[in-house]
Amino acid sequence: MCGIVAYTGNRSATPILVHGLRKLEYRGYDSAGIAVQREGSLAIYKKEGKVANLAELLGDYRQDPEHTEAHVGIAHTRWATHGPPTTGNAHPHCGGENRIALVHNGIIENYRPLKAKLEAQGRVFLSDTDSEVLAQLIDSLYEEDLVTAVLAALKEVEGTFGIACISREEPGRLVTARRGSPIVIGLGEDETIVASDASAIISHTRQAIYLDDNDIAIIDGGKVDIRTLDAIPVQRDASDIDWSPDAAEKGGYEHYMLKEIFEQPEAVRNTIRGRVDLERGSALLSGLNLTPRELVEFRRLLIVGCGTSLNAGLVGEYAVEDFAGMLAEVEQAAEFRYRNPIVGAKDIVIAISQSGETADTLAAVREAADKGALVAGLVNVVGSTIAREAGRGIYLHAGPEISVASTKAFTCQVSVLLLIALKLARSNRLSRESGVKIANEIGRIPELIQEVLEQNEAIAEVAKDFVGYEHMFYIGRGYMFPVALEGALKLKEISYIHAEAYNAAELKHGPIALLDENMPVVALLNQGPGQEKTVGNVEECRARKAPVLGVITQGDEEAKAACDWVIEVPASPHYTTTITATVALQLFSYHVARLRGCAIDQPRNLAKSVTVE
Ligand code: F6R
């Protein structure tokens, strides 16, 4: 997804901007560019492909006075939405022969009529993008003051934006604004670094201000003046970014994804710390801010999310029904929004999102809130839009997730959902004794994950035999079905092997027609409810010559005998096996993708945070 970095201060801007862009590479992008202001002019550099291509174009920017004497600049990584990923479509975009330069995240929905209007005024467009329309619009409204022009332009646009803008006529000044696309302002000593994501600023400062929707900031060196888009001054407090620069680096692992897989025991420990009530067999979730009455009187718990977060949500649905005997449903966030859902004051809606910026999930939050539901966020990124708009909720505390493929967010999301289910269950029908048992099982998750991680090498060995396949099935029943979904998602996104997940029972209703020796099946065969039935499905697969990889409970010789390969995970109730089996499948996908030579941390066509619908 697109990324923004901008700088104003005493240092030369270009090295800081290039460094910031590198920190944003993990988000996924297809071109990059920067604009720097120097002696009454703007110099623009853009290049399709990686930031390395842009750096090559910039040449010796650490020595070249063109750069060393430029102390203000903006930069961008673009992930194509309007127009192909070409150098011409890369940001920054300009208006009026490089009088202003703009970088933009988000989508200008009414760009067509605006473009027609500007063309009628004689303006010529150099790109296919909606962003250039905003740049030209600002320029067309620019008389003497950039802020006035930006405010006037933003009044005319519909859609979402996070922007940074500079003018050749206003030395040292940077203007940034947001609506629906995050902007973080890093506060340094006489300097300011703006970015769409804290990763780009944490090596410079930990003090940051998160802009709210409809805020604009006018920045000169270290001076930050924040107003609403109606030009009313507002106070936004700075907060501490608690990620260390080290935490955002690979820490010696070959890929961020592997690092993040290995961080999971610690991440879950941080997630559940202080939230498991072993004494009362319940959970302490003050962030949900639910009264005892609300806990028992709601009609339905609705969980919304996308991708991996949606798969985690499905475990949540099963757990709430299982532990609490209460009505729970999970729904893809965009579907929820577009099908006029029946939701109201008696519903609790939990929006799950690692980034807290996913456009579809945010739209679902707004829809649910508009319809009067009680909305809570289950989010990792502190200060993100969903976290703030939901107003209540639970932070995951999983630490930064840099790899595009989500891993530790899933395990932490499931851990919290189990706690929510436990809390609801104890407020309703579950005995203290049963609650204590579940609470203890949740407390064991970090050590269970550790045991799975110790099998990394064995899993890498198994992965070798799957490198040559182009299609795979994943099957599971009950709690193991969301694991099948997540396992297949992980494999397809990073190894590009086509993988489909089915509820094991569904196999016979169609997909079985595809089974032969070229269609391996990953079967979730862990001991627990439904296991024998899934073993039966495995027999059906093998009878059709499909090779079978079983994820089984350690030491389960019967399950082992039913499979061609196995990965063993420790014995635990199915509700926590959702986590251990998923970790095993994360490692499996990782090794298959690595052996196939794939770009694991930045898979093709994917973005870390999907802030457009
Ligand atoms: C898969 C993956 C995506 C995200 C999805 C939602 O590995 O990363 O499927 O889970 O785009 O993102 P968040 O959780 O940030 O809302």
XYZ file of C-alpha atoms in Angstrom, residues 208-600:
393
model
C 4.657 11.533 17.697
C 1.315 13.117 17.022
C -1.324 11.107 15.175
C -3.530 13.347 13.085
C -7.260 12.798 13.387
C -9.497 12.625 10.345
C -10.064 16.109 8.907
C -6.922 17.573 10.499
C -4.341 19.619 8.661
C -0.862 20.366 10.027
C 1.283 23.268 8.921
C 4.885 22.503 9.733
C 7.941 24.736 9.628
C 11.073 22.984 10.892
C 10.158 21.879 14.403
C 7.021 24.017 14.653
C 3.753 22.140 14.186
C 0.438 23.963 13.929
C -2.634 21.722 13.724
C -6.063 22.844 12.599
C -9.244 21.256 11.410
C -10.067 21.411 7.717
C -12.259 24.364 8.670
C -9.059 26.120 9.804
C -9.940 25.980 13.503
C -6.832 25.458 15.663
C -6.886 22.171 17.606
C -4.665 20.576 20.214
C -3.443 17.019 19.501
C -1.283 15.496 22.194
C 1.988 13.799 21.387
C 2.442 10.199 22.482
C 5.394 7.882 22.810
C 5.908 5.299 20.091
C 6.964 2.286 22.107
C 8.534 0.362 19.184
C 12.298 0.385 19.358
C 14.088 0.665 16.000
C 15.418 -2.844 16.685
C 11.939 -4.244 17.043
C 11.244 -3.133 13.514
C 14.323 -4.827 12.092
C 14.733 -8.449 11.117
C 16.694 -9.397 14.213
C 18.936 -11.852 12.413
C 16.173 -13.826 10.674
C 16.242 -14.242 6.920
C 12.791 -12.713 6.598
C 10.471 -10.605 8.718
C 7.894 -13.343 8.383
C 10.148 -15.905 10.064
C 11.096 -13.408 12.769
C 7.446 -12.726 13.438
C 6.562 -16.424 13.518
C 9.262 -16.901 16.150
C 8.083 -13.888 18.126
C 4.711 -15.504 18.745
C 5.282 -16.916 22.245
C 6.371 -13.455 23.395
C 3.657 -11.692 21.438
C 0.890 -13.837 22.938
C 2.442 -13.416 26.374
C 2.176 -9.648 25.906
C -1.362 -9.973 24.613
C -2.707 -12.018 27.498
C -0.614 -10.394 30.240
C -2.878 -9.099 32.974
C -5.954 -10.313 31.111
C -6.259 -13.936 32.276
C -8.038 -14.215 35.595
C -6.914 -17.653 36.808
C -8.510 -17.114 40.190
C -12.050 -16.510 38.951
C -11.671 -18.475 35.729
C -12.460 -15.421 33.674
C -10.839 -12.610 31.722
C -10.064 -8.991 32.562
C -10.937 -6.929 29.523
C -11.570 -3.437 30.786
C -10.992 -1.945 27.320
C -14.281 -3.479 26.190
C -15.990 -1.254 28.713
C -19.072 -3.475 28.967
C -21.372 -3.309 31.953
C -22.354 -6.628 33.590
C -25.804 -6.038 32.110
C -24.491 -5.498 28.599
C -22.499 -8.712 28.946
C -25.647 -10.783 29.395
C -28.286 -8.828 27.559
C -26.833 -8.460 24.093
C -28.610 -10.281 21.289
C -25.645 -11.293 19.195
C -21.889 -10.867 18.939
C -20.956 -9.956 15.406
C -17.314 -10.191 14.373
C -16.098 -8.410 11.236
C -12.711 -8.411 9.536
C -10.850 -9.332 6.357
C -8.322 -11.997 5.382
C -6.369 -13.408 8.275
C -8.321 -11.287 10.748
C -11.523 -12.789 9.352
C -10.149 -16.300 9.861
C -9.277 -15.433 13.454
C -12.823 -14.108 13.819
C -14.229 -17.478 12.827
C -12.391 -19.103 15.750
C -13.993 -16.404 17.894
C -17.452 -17.295 16.628
C -16.944 -20.964 17.454
C -15.533 -20.162 20.905
C -18.350 -17.803 21.920
C -20.921 -20.405 20.916
C -18.928 -23.202 22.514
C -18.011 -21.573 25.852
C -20.891 -19.153 26.337
C -23.749 -20.712 24.356
C -24.416 -17.248 22.958
C -25.174 -16.209 19.437
C -22.058 -15.211 17.517
C -21.502 -14.641 13.823
C -18.492 -13.708 11.781
C -18.756 -11.767 8.584
C -16.415 -10.462 5.911
C -16.358 -6.727 6.600
C -17.183 -5.547 3.063
C -20.100 -7.963 2.735
C -21.413 -6.748 6.048
C -21.341 -3.212 4.822
C -22.924 -3.733 1.449
C -25.790 -6.038 2.221
C -27.797 -3.729 4.468
C -27.186 -5.830 7.569
C -29.684 -6.260 10.339
C -27.769 -4.898 13.268
C -28.818 -2.645 16.082
C -28.589 -1.522 19.658
C -28.657 -5.022 21.086
C -25.657 -6.209 19.074
C -22.000 -6.068 19.990
C -19.803 -5.706 16.907
C -16.122 -6.555 17.212
C -13.951 -5.269 14.376
C -10.689 -7.186 14.035
C -7.770 -5.594 12.246
C -4.023 -5.854 12.692
C -3.336 -2.528 10.990
C -6.464 -0.761 12.185
C -6.613 0.884 8.762
C -8.339 -1.686 6.538
C -10.899 0.288 4.546
C -13.580 -2.425 4.480
C -13.321 -3.077 8.208
C -13.408 0.639 8.947
C -16.509 0.994 6.782
C -18.135 -1.863 8.721
C -17.293 -0.111 12.008
C -19.003 3.045 10.767
C -22.017 1.126 9.473
C -22.447 -0.731 12.770
C -22.048 2.466 14.803
C -24.566 4.289 12.589
C -27.059 1.518 13.202
C -26.644 1.856 16.951
C -24.591 -1.264 17.721
C -22.016 -1.257 20.446
C -18.708 -1.360 18.538
C -15.322 -2.498 19.838
C -11.997 -2.819 18.040
C -9.505 -5.647 18.295
C -6.518 -3.909 16.804
C -2.729 -4.098 16.903
C -1.615 -0.662 15.749
C -2.087 1.832 18.540
C -3.730 5.077 17.504
C -4.918 3.593 14.200
C -8.198 4.751 12.723
C -10.283 1.707 13.672
C -8.938 1.797 17.223
C -9.888 5.423 17.545
C -13.243 5.246 15.821
C -14.375 2.156 17.678
C -13.696 4.136 20.824
C -13.414 0.978 22.900
C -11.629 -2.281 22.425
C -8.547 -4.313 23.066
C -5.085 -3.701 21.721
C -3.179 -6.832 20.753
C 0.267 -5.603 21.860
C 1.763 -7.994 19.301
C 4.460 -5.470 18.293
C 5.021 -4.288 14.724
C 4.047 -6.783 12.063
C 6.213 -5.946 9.091
C 5.831 -9.019 6.889
C 2.909 -8.606 4.526
C 1.703 -12.089 5.438
C 0.103 -11.839 8.841
C 1.272 -14.344 11.461
C 1.593 -13.092 15.019
C -1.475 -10.905 14.638
C -3.544 -14.052 14.034
C -2.316 -15.877 17.128
C -2.805 -12.802 19.288
C -6.251 -12.135 17.824
C -7.339 -15.711 18.547
C -5.930 -15.468 22.080
C -8.003 -12.346 22.761
C -11.105 -13.851 21.175
C -10.787 -16.855 23.467
C -10.593 -14.456 26.395
C -13.681 -12.604 25.193
C -15.534 -15.902 24.832
C -14.456 -16.866 28.328
C -15.574 -13.550 29.760
C -18.996 -13.842 28.115
C -19.299 -17.455 29.196
C -18.546 -16.642 32.815
C -21.068 -13.808 32.759
C -23.635 -16.311 31.577
C -23.622 -20.058 32.000
C -20.079 -21.305 32.595
C -19.079 -22.596 36.040
C -16.056 -21.176 37.796
C -14.400 -24.580 37.654
C -14.770 -24.845 33.882
C -13.677 -21.214 33.556
C -10.489 -21.890 35.516
C -9.723 -24.797 33.214
C -10.109 -22.685 30.088
C -8.146 -19.792 31.618
C -5.279 -22.175 32.357
C -5.345 -23.510 28.821
C -5.173 -19.960 27.449
C -2.254 -19.275 29.798
C -0.396 -22.235 28.256
C -0.558 -20.894 24.687
C 2.945 -19.308 24.671
C 4.643 -22.526 25.760
C 2.594 -24.602 23.318
C 3.678 -22.319 20.467
C 7.277 -22.663 21.628
C 7.002 -26.440 21.292
C 5.793 -26.074 17.708
C 8.637 -23.682 16.868
C 11.094 -26.305 18.037
C 9.942 -28.419 15.081
C 10.991 -25.791 12.582
C 13.663 -27.998 11.011
C 11.405 -31.029 10.787
C 8.734 -28.898 9.120
C 11.340 -27.507 6.691
C 12.164 -31.116 5.733
C 8.509 -31.917 5.028
C 8.173 -28.701 2.998
C 10.827 -29.927 0.530
C 8.391 -32.516 -0.840
C 5.744 -29.888 -1.663
C 7.800 -27.401 -3.619
C 6.799 -28.811 -7.015
C 3.010 -28.868 -6.582
C 0.825 -26.141 -8.060
C -2.449 -26.876 -6.225
C -3.339 -27.994 -2.719
C -6.393 -28.596 -0.557
C -6.662 -27.935 3.164
C -9.407 -29.631 5.155
C -10.594 -29.364 8.741
C -13.711 -29.710 10.878
C -15.131 -27.537 13.638
C -12.387 -25.447 15.210
C -9.952 -26.914 12.699
C -11.818 -25.391 9.741
C -10.607 -21.803 10.370
C -7.110 -23.288 10.658
C -7.516 -24.860 7.211
C -8.624 -21.463 5.863
C -5.664 -19.674 7.406
C -3.195 -22.393 6.322
C -4.378 -22.173 2.707
C -4.333 -18.361 2.748
C -0.765 -18.324 4.040
C 0.433 -20.817 1.423
C -1.199 -19.104 -1.548
C -0.098 -15.595 -0.655
C 3.585 -16.302 -0.167
C 4.349 -19.385 -2.304
C 1.827 -18.692 -5.120
C 0.677 -22.296 -4.924
C -3.050 -22.371 -5.503
C -4.544 -23.536 -2.206
C -8.191 -23.973 -1.238
C -9.624 -24.739 2.172
C -12.757 -26.753 2.769
C -14.689 -27.933 5.683
C -13.752 -31.622 5.525
C -17.396 -32.619 5.091
C -17.750 -30.379 2.052
C -15.136 -32.315 0.104
C -17.652 -34.862 -1.087
C -19.988 -32.177 -2.358
C -17.815 -31.247 -5.309
C -14.123 -30.585 -4.664
C -13.309 -34.309 -4.467
C -13.622 -34.352 -8.259
C -10.261 -32.582 -8.408
C -8.343 -35.107 -6.340
C -5.525 -37.098 -7.903
C -1.797 -37.604 -7.333
C -1.131 -33.944 -8.221
C -3.434 -32.533 -5.557
C -1.970 -32.971 -2.092
C -4.294 -32.500 0.859
C -3.321 -30.978 4.192
C -5.644 -32.478 6.792
C -6.135 -31.068 10.297
C -6.350 -34.319 12.218
C -5.686 -33.219 15.779
C -7.318 -35.298 18.472
C -10.673 -33.857 19.466
C -14.268 -33.624 18.239
C -14.725 -34.790 14.656
C -11.252 -36.266 14.313
C -12.407 -39.744 13.260
C -14.641 -38.277 10.607
C -11.759 -36.274 9.173
C -9.602 -39.419 9.215
C -12.396 -40.966 7.126
C -12.120 -38.067 4.662
C -8.384 -38.635 4.493
C -8.990 -42.262 3.491
C -11.232 -40.982 0.695
C -8.479 -38.654 -0.471
C -5.833 -41.363 -0.458
C -8.139 -43.746 -2.312
C -8.007 -41.162 -5.099
C -4.191 -41.091 -4.915
C -4.033 -37.634 -3.339
C -0.921 -37.380 -1.126
C -1.858 -36.392 2.451
C 0.015 -34.247 4.966
C -1.585 -34.528 8.383
C -1.255 -32.014 11.179
C -1.702 -34.349 14.124
C -1.436 -34.519 17.894
C 2.015 -35.563 19.076
C 2.264 -39.333 19.382
C -1.071 -40.084 17.695
C 0.037 -43.226 15.855
C -3.361 -43.906 14.312
C -3.576 -40.498 12.678
C 0.034 -40.858 11.584
C -0.716 -44.148 9.862
C -3.443 -42.456 7.821
C -1.044 -39.898 6.284
C 1.970 -39.775 3.959
C 3.671 -37.038 6.012
C 2.856 -35.567 9.401
C 3.600 -32.463 11.420
C 3.036 -33.051 15.114
C 1.776 -30.404 17.518
C 1.334 -30.748 21.292
C -1.900 -32.090 22.748
C -4.344 -29.343 23.740
C -8.078 -28.641 23.485
C -9.167 -27.792 19.944
C -9.766 -24.158 20.827
C -6.050 -23.626 21.500
C -4.947 -26.108 18.848
C -6.300 -23.492 16.430
C -3.165 -21.561 17.362
C -0.565 -24.335 17.466
C -1.733 -25.937 14.220
C -1.753 -22.532 12.519
C 1.809 -21.845 13.668
C 2.864 -25.208 12.189
C 1.204 -24.278 8.888
C 2.811 -20.813 8.922
C 6.217 -22.523 9.101
C 5.207 -24.992 6.388
C 4.127 -22.163 4.042
C 7.256 -20.197 4.848
C 9.594 -23.059 3.951
C 7.715 -23.986 0.783
C 7.846 -20.339 -0.346
C 11.533 -20.005 0.557
C 12.423 -23.145 -1.388
C 10.469 -21.803 -4.358
C 12.534 -18.593 -4.175
C 9.559 -16.303 -3.528
C 9.705 -12.721 -2.203
C 8.338 -13.785 1.167
